[in-house]
């Protein structure tokens, strides 16, 4: 397993030229009231380069994984990809309070902050969709179908619809 310095190297954090373009483009300042420079991409990178530890506070959990910073970075820093791996590391050390997890199988889904933002933006009725991973959602739909008595209704399958057009 890589250490944090190797991870920073792998995702180009050490190439950062401190231009600040990522901070300017990053949407988290518009999305979260508790935004500060420390949780911006450049803020997190700076901290890790000075003190090569994965932050165990919430600073790495604001990123919305939009990847705009990577698109704009002149040095090739892949901050979004770094954050995704670093979050998994943090979870594996037992720090789980900043993540949300599939209610059925427990797999990591998104940061809590991102989940709250999406719920507020799209409405609480999205909760059911957001709290399950794709596999468990599929299984849940399968379970619902199972409860419907076989033969009660029939739909044309995509295959038979294709046949209709031939
Ligand atoms: S855009 Fe790239 S080089 Fe510029 S501060 Fe951000 S990470 Fe560093
Ligand atoms: S990937 Fe994360 S850090 Fe980069 S611009 Fe998007 S929200 Fe900001």
PDB file of C-alpha atoms and ligand atoms in Angstrom:
ATOM      1  CA  UNK A   1       0.000   0.000   0.000  1.00  0.00           C
ATOM      2  CA  UNK A   2       1.234   3.499  -0.866  1.00  0.00           C
ATOM      3  CA  UNK A   3       1.964   6.049   1.832  1.00  0.00           C
ATOM      4  CA  UNK A   4       0.569   9.561   1.678  1.00  0.00           C
ATOM      5  CA  UNK A   5       3.694  11.028   0.082  1.00  0.00           C
ATOM      6  CA  UNK A   6       3.576   8.411  -2.693  1.00  0.00           C
ATOM      7  CA  UNK A   7      -0.137   9.062  -3.147  1.00  0.00           C
ATOM      8  CA  UNK A   8       0.461  12.813  -3.391  1.00  0.00           C
ATOM      9  CA  UNK A   9       3.120  12.102  -5.986  1.00  0.00           C
ATOM     10  CA  UNK A  10       0.915   9.697  -7.930  1.00  0.00           C
ATOM     11  CA  UNK A  11      -1.882  12.246  -8.285  1.00  0.00           C
ATOM     12  CA  UNK A  12       0.474  15.133  -9.022  1.00  0.00           C
ATOM     13  CA  UNK A  13      -0.056  17.136  -5.812  1.00  0.00           C
ATOM     14  CA  UNK A  14       3.689  17.754  -5.652  1.00  0.00           C
ATOM     15  CA  UNK A  15       3.511  19.453  -9.064  1.00  0.00           C
ATOM     16  CA  UNK A  16       1.228  22.217  -7.793  1.00  0.00           C
ATOM     17  CA  UNK A  17       2.521  25.662  -8.765  1.00  0.00           C
ATOM     18  CA  UNK A  18       0.166  27.490  -6.386  1.00  0.00           C
ATOM     19  CA  UNK A  19      -1.593  29.407  -9.151  1.00  0.00           C
ATOM     20  CA  UNK A  20      -4.943  29.268  -7.319  1.00  0.00           C
ATOM     21  CA  UNK A  21      -6.983  28.457 -10.429  1.00  0.00           C
ATOM     22  CA  UNK A  22      -8.541  25.456  -8.714  1.00  0.00           C
ATOM     23  CA  UNK A  23      -9.757  27.641  -5.837  1.00  0.00           C
ATOM     24  CA  UNK A  24     -11.277  30.116  -8.283  1.00  0.00           C
ATOM     25  CA  UNK A  25     -13.182  27.481 -10.250  1.00  0.00           C
ATOM     26  CA  UNK A  26     -14.154  25.201  -7.359  1.00  0.00           C
ATOM     27  CA  UNK A  27     -17.912  25.401  -6.601  1.00  0.00           C
ATOM     28  CA  UNK A  28     -17.747  24.384  -2.932  1.00  0.00           C
ATOM     29  CA  UNK A  29     -17.579  28.007  -1.773  1.00  0.00           C
ATOM     30  CA  UNK A  30     -20.954  28.642  -3.410  1.00  0.00           C
ATOM     31  CA  UNK A  31     -22.482  25.452  -2.077  1.00  0.00           C
ATOM     32  CA  UNK A  32     -21.399  25.337   1.569  1.00  0.00           C
ATOM     33  CA  UNK A  33     -21.767  28.071   4.179  1.00  0.00           C
ATOM     34  CA  UNK A  34     -18.885  26.676   6.208  1.00  0.00           C
ATOM     35  CA  UNK A  35     -16.411  26.988   3.329  1.00  0.00           C
ATOM     36  CA  UNK A  36     -12.930  28.259   4.091  1.00  0.00           C
ATOM     37  CA  UNK A  37      -9.644  28.287   2.202  1.00  0.00           C
ATOM     38  CA  UNK A  38      -8.487  25.266   4.263  1.00  0.00           C
ATOM     39  CA  UNK A  39     -11.096  23.041   2.604  1.00  0.00           C
ATOM     40  CA  UNK A  40     -10.455  24.310  -0.931  1.00  0.00           C
ATOM     41  CA  UNK A  41      -8.388  22.054  -3.227  1.00  0.00           C
ATOM     42  CA  UNK A  42      -5.321  24.259  -2.904  1.00  0.00           C
ATOM     43  CA  UNK A  43      -5.821  24.516   0.859  1.00  0.00           C
ATOM     44  CA  UNK A  44      -5.912  20.731   1.255  1.00  0.00           C
ATOM     45  CA  UNK A  45      -2.930  20.251  -1.071  1.00  0.00           C
ATOM     46  CA  UNK A  46      -0.891  22.831   0.819  1.00  0.00           C
ATOM     47  CA  UNK A  47      -1.631  21.166   4.117  1.00  0.00           C
ATOM     48  CA  UNK A  48      -0.687  17.701   2.873  1.00  0.00           C
ATOM     49  CA  UNK A  49       2.562  18.909   1.302  1.00  0.00           C
ATOM     50  CA  UNK A  50       3.574  20.683   4.525  1.00  0.00           C
ATOM     51  CA  UNK A  51       2.435  17.881   6.813  1.00  0.00           C
ATOM     52  CA  UNK A  52       2.170  14.573   4.917  1.00  0.00           C
ATOM     53  CA  UNK A  53      -0.767  13.139   6.821  1.00  0.00           C
ATOM     54  CA  UNK A  54      -4.288  12.473   5.577  1.00  0.00           C
ATOM     55  CA  UNK A  55      -6.462  14.991   7.434  1.00  0.00           C
ATOM     56  CA  UNK A  56      -8.848  13.168   9.754  1.00  0.00           C
ATOM     57  CA  UNK A  57     -11.074  16.238  10.160  1.00  0.00           C
ATOM     58  CA  UNK A  58     -13.767  17.188   7.627  1.00  0.00           C
ATOM     59  CA  UNK A  59     -11.547  19.205   5.271  1.00  0.00           C
ATOM     60  CA  UNK A  60     -11.380  16.496   2.620  1.00  0.00           C
ATOM     61  CA  UNK A  61     -15.113  15.879   2.609  1.00  0.00           C
ATOM     62  CA  UNK A  62     -16.362  19.022   0.873  1.00  0.00           C
ATOM     63  CA  UNK A  63     -15.167  18.166  -2.643  1.00  0.00           C
ATOM     64  CA  UNK A  64     -18.135  17.522  -4.951  1.00  0.00           C
ATOM     65  CA  UNK A  65     -15.966  15.453  -7.331  1.00  0.00           C
ATOM     66  CA  UNK A  66     -16.914  17.619 -10.317  1.00  0.00           C
ATOM     67  CA  UNK A  67     -13.284  17.522 -11.559  1.00  0.00           C
ATOM     68  CA  UNK A  68     -13.350  21.148 -12.766  1.00  0.00           C
ATOM     69  CA  UNK A  69     -10.078  21.774 -10.915  1.00  0.00           C
ATOM     70  CA  UNK A  70      -8.344  18.998 -12.854  1.00  0.00           C
ATOM     71  CA  UNK A  71      -9.570  20.404 -16.161  1.00  0.00           C
ATOM     72  CA  UNK A  72      -8.135  23.805 -15.327  1.00  0.00           C
ATOM     73  CA  UNK A  73      -4.943  22.896 -13.486  1.00  0.00           C
ATOM     74  CA  UNK A  74      -1.865  23.899 -15.517  1.00  0.00           C
ATOM     75  CA  UNK A  75       0.331  21.459 -13.587  1.00  0.00           C
ATOM     76  CA  UNK A  76      -1.687  18.279 -14.087  1.00  0.00           C
ATOM     77  CA  UNK A  77      -2.752  17.877 -10.456  1.00  0.00           C
ATOM     78  CA  UNK A  78      -5.604  15.320 -10.165  1.00  0.00           C
ATOM     79  CA  UNK A  79      -7.151  16.495  -6.948  1.00  0.00           C
ATOM     80  CA  UNK A  80     -10.547  14.813  -7.371  1.00  0.00           C
ATOM     81  CA  UNK A  81      -8.951  11.403  -7.935  1.00  0.00           C
ATOM     82  CA  UNK A  82      -6.646  11.929  -4.976  1.00  0.00           C
ATOM     83  CA  UNK A  83      -9.551  12.833  -2.706  1.00  0.00           C
ATOM     84  CA  UNK A  84     -11.534   9.769  -3.683  1.00  0.00           C
ATOM     85  CA  UNK A  85      -8.664   7.431  -2.754  1.00  0.00           C
ATOM     86  CA  UNK A  86      -7.814   9.396   0.400  1.00  0.00           C
ATOM     87  CA  UNK A  87     -11.429   9.197   1.606  1.00  0.00           C
ATOM     88  CA  UNK A  88     -11.360   5.427   1.292  1.00  0.00           C
ATOM     89  CA  UNK A  89      -8.177   5.372   3.358  1.00  0.00           C
ATOM     90  CA  UNK A  90      -9.760   7.485   6.065  1.00  0.00           C
ATOM     91  CA  UNK A  91     -12.817   5.212   6.169  1.00  0.00           C
ATOM     92  CA  UNK A  92     -10.580   2.164   6.458  1.00  0.00           C
ATOM     93  CA  UNK A  93      -8.923   3.686   9.533  1.00  0.00           C
ATOM     94  CA  UNK A  94     -12.368   3.770  11.160  1.00  0.00           C
ATOM     95  CA  UNK A  95     -13.207   7.463  10.662  1.00  0.00           C
ATOM     96  CA  UNK A  96     -16.684   7.141   9.179  1.00  0.00           C
ATOM     97  CA  UNK A  97     -18.652  10.146  10.415  1.00  0.00           C
ATOM     98  CA  UNK A  98     -18.085  12.204   7.253  1.00  0.00           C
ATOM     99  CA  UNK A  99     -19.310   9.566   4.823  1.00  0.00           C
ATOM    100  CA  UNK A 100     -22.725   8.183   3.977  1.00  0.00           C
ATOM    101  CA  UNK A 101     -23.077   4.471   3.397  1.00  0.00           C
ATOM    102  CA  UNK A 102     -25.529   2.184   1.681  1.00  0.00           C
ATOM    103  CA  UNK A 103     -28.238   1.406   4.213  1.00  0.00           C
ATOM    104  CA  UNK A 104     -28.399  -2.161   2.992  1.00  0.00           C
ATOM    105  CA  UNK A 105     -24.829  -3.395   2.381  1.00  0.00           C
ATOM    106  CA  UNK A 106     -22.815  -0.616   4.069  1.00  0.00           C
ATOM    107  CA  UNK A 107     -20.633   0.293   1.085  1.00  0.00           C
ATOM    108  CA  UNK A 108     -19.390   3.906   1.047  1.00  0.00           C
ATOM    109  CA  UNK A 109     -21.522   6.154  -1.167  1.00  0.00           C
ATOM    110  CA  UNK A 110     -20.832   9.894  -0.816  1.00  0.00           C
ATOM    111  CA  UNK A 111     -19.648  12.482   1.705  1.00  0.00           C
ATOM    112  CA  UNK A 112     -22.353  13.499   4.196  1.00  0.00           C
ATOM    113  CA  UNK A 113     -22.011  17.120   3.097  1.00  0.00           C
ATOM    114  CA  UNK A 114     -22.646  16.208  -0.523  1.00  0.00           C
ATOM    115  CA  UNK A 115     -25.622  14.041   0.405  1.00  0.00           C
ATOM    116  CA  UNK A 116     -27.172  16.855   2.456  1.00  0.00           C
ATOM    117  CA  UNK A 117     -26.614  19.309  -0.380  1.00  0.00           C
ATOM    118  CA  UNK A 118     -28.227  17.031  -2.962  1.00  0.00           C
ATOM    119  CA  UNK A 119     -31.193  16.381  -0.664  1.00  0.00           C
ATOM    120  CA  UNK A 120     -31.689  20.086  -0.053  1.00  0.00           C
ATOM    121  CA  UNK A 121     -31.431  20.828  -3.746  1.00  0.00           C
ATOM    122  CA  UNK A 122     -33.562  17.996  -5.072  1.00  0.00           C
ATOM    123  CA  UNK A 123     -35.856  17.499  -2.101  1.00  0.00           C
ATOM    124  CA  UNK A 124     -36.196  14.945   0.699  1.00  0.00           C
ATOM    125  CA  UNK A 125     -38.046  12.554  -1.603  1.00  0.00           C
ATOM    126  CA  UNK A 126     -34.679  11.721  -3.167  1.00  0.00           C
ATOM    127  CA  UNK A 127     -33.595  10.129   0.124  1.00  0.00           C
ATOM    128  CA  UNK A 128     -34.710   6.659  -0.878  1.00  0.00           C
ATOM    129  CA  UNK A 129     -32.665   6.822  -4.057  1.00  0.00           C
ATOM    130  CA  UNK A 130     -29.578   8.278  -2.402  1.00  0.00           C
ATOM    131  CA  UNK A 131     -29.331   5.941   0.575  1.00  0.00           C
ATOM    132  CA  UNK A 132     -28.753   2.758  -1.384  1.00  0.00           C
ATOM    133  CA  UNK A 133     -25.900   1.773  -3.668  1.00  0.00           C
ATOM    134  CA  UNK A 134     -26.848   0.841  -7.261  1.00  0.00           C
ATOM    135  CA  UNK A 135     -26.659  -2.897  -6.551  1.00  0.00           C
ATOM    136  CA  UNK A 136     -28.900  -2.752  -3.479  1.00  0.00           C
ATOM    137  CA  UNK A 137     -31.318  -0.480  -5.335  1.00  0.00           C
ATOM    138  CA  UNK A 138     -31.532  -3.085  -8.101  1.00  0.00           C
ATOM    139  CA  UNK A 139     -32.114  -5.808  -5.534  1.00  0.00           C
ATOM    140  CA  UNK A 140     -34.787  -3.723  -3.840  1.00  0.00           C
ATOM    141  CA  UNK A 141     -36.605  -3.251  -7.126  1.00  0.00           C
ATOM    142  CA  UNK A 142     -36.222  -6.989  -7.705  1.00  0.00           C
ATOM    143  CA  UNK A 143     -37.715  -7.630  -4.257  1.00  0.00           C
ATOM    144  CA  UNK A 144     -40.647  -5.375  -5.039  1.00  0.00           C
ATOM    145  CA  UNK A 145     -41.259  -7.210  -8.288  1.00  0.00           C
ATOM    146  CA  UNK A 146     -41.124 -10.512  -6.405  1.00  0.00           C
ATOM    147  CA  UNK A 147     -43.968  -9.399  -4.171  1.00  0.00           C
ATOM    148  CA  UNK A 148     -46.198  -8.837  -7.182  1.00  0.00           C
ATOM    149  CA  UNK A 149     -47.950 -12.050  -7.950  1.00  0.00           C
ATOM    150  CA  UNK A 150     -46.559 -13.689 -11.063  1.00  0.00           C
ATOM    151  CA  UNK A 151     -48.859 -13.407 -14.012  1.00  0.00           C
ATOM    152  CA  UNK A 152     -50.842 -10.504 -12.555  1.00  0.00           C
ATOM    153  CA  UNK A 153     -49.698  -8.172 -15.240  1.00  0.00           C
ATOM    154  CA  UNK A 154     -47.717  -8.426 -18.415  1.00  0.00           C
ATOM    155  CA  UNK A 155     -45.617  -5.849 -20.115  1.00  0.00           C
ATOM    156  CA  UNK A 156     -44.039  -6.079 -23.489  1.00  0.00           C
ATOM    157  CA  UNK A 157     -40.338  -6.667 -22.894  1.00  0.00           C
ATOM    158  CA  UNK A 158     -37.841  -4.556 -24.867  1.00  0.00           C
ATOM    159  CA  UNK A 159     -37.126  -7.694 -26.919  1.00  0.00           C
ATOM    160  CA  UNK A 160     -40.758  -8.212 -27.905  1.00  0.00           C
ATOM    161  CA  UNK A 161     -41.088  -4.489 -28.632  1.00  0.00           C
ATOM    162  CA  UNK A 162     -38.084  -4.769 -30.938  1.00  0.00           C
ATOM    163  CA  UNK A 163     -39.802  -7.706 -32.594  1.00  0.00           C
ATOM    164  CA  UNK A 164     -42.924  -5.588 -33.071  1.00  0.00           C
ATOM    165  CA  UNK A 165     -40.902  -3.173 -35.171  1.00  0.00           C
ATOM    166  CA  UNK A 166     -39.434  -5.799 -37.413  1.00  0.00           C
TER     167      UNK A 166
HETATM  168  S1  LIG B   1      -4.813  24.767 -10.247  1.00  0.00           S
HETATM  169 FE1  LIG B   1      -3.284  23.149  -9.995  1.00  0.00          FE
HETATM  170  S2  LIG B   1      -1.333  24.206  -9.858  1.00  0.00           S
HETATM  171 FE2  LIG B   1      -2.916  25.751  -9.538  1.00  0.00          FE
HETATM  172  S3  LIG B   1      -3.136  25.844  -7.270  1.00  0.00           S
HETATM  173 FE3  LIG B   1      -4.641  24.377  -8.037  1.00  0.00          FE
HETATM  174  S4  LIG B   1      -3.642  22.376  -7.912  1.00  0.00           S
HETATM  175 FE4  LIG B   1      -2.039  23.948  -7.772  1.00  0.00          FE
HETATM  176  S1  LIG B   2     -13.368  18.250  -7.993  1.00  0.00           S
HETATM  177 FE1  LIG B   2     -13.729  18.966  -5.901  1.00  0.00          FE
HETATM  178  S2  LIG B   2     -12.047  20.329  -5.431  1.00  0.00           S
HETATM  179 FE2  LIG B   2     -12.118  20.099  -7.660  1.00  0.00          FE
HETATM  180  S3  LIG B   2     -13.385  21.795  -8.397  1.00  0.00           S
HETATM  181 FE3  LIG B   2     -14.746  20.063  -8.091  1.00  0.00          FE
HETATM  182  S4  LIG B   2     -15.513  20.285  -6.032  1.00  0.00           S
HETATM  183 FE4  LIG B   2     -13.726  21.603  -6.190  1.00  0.00          FE
END
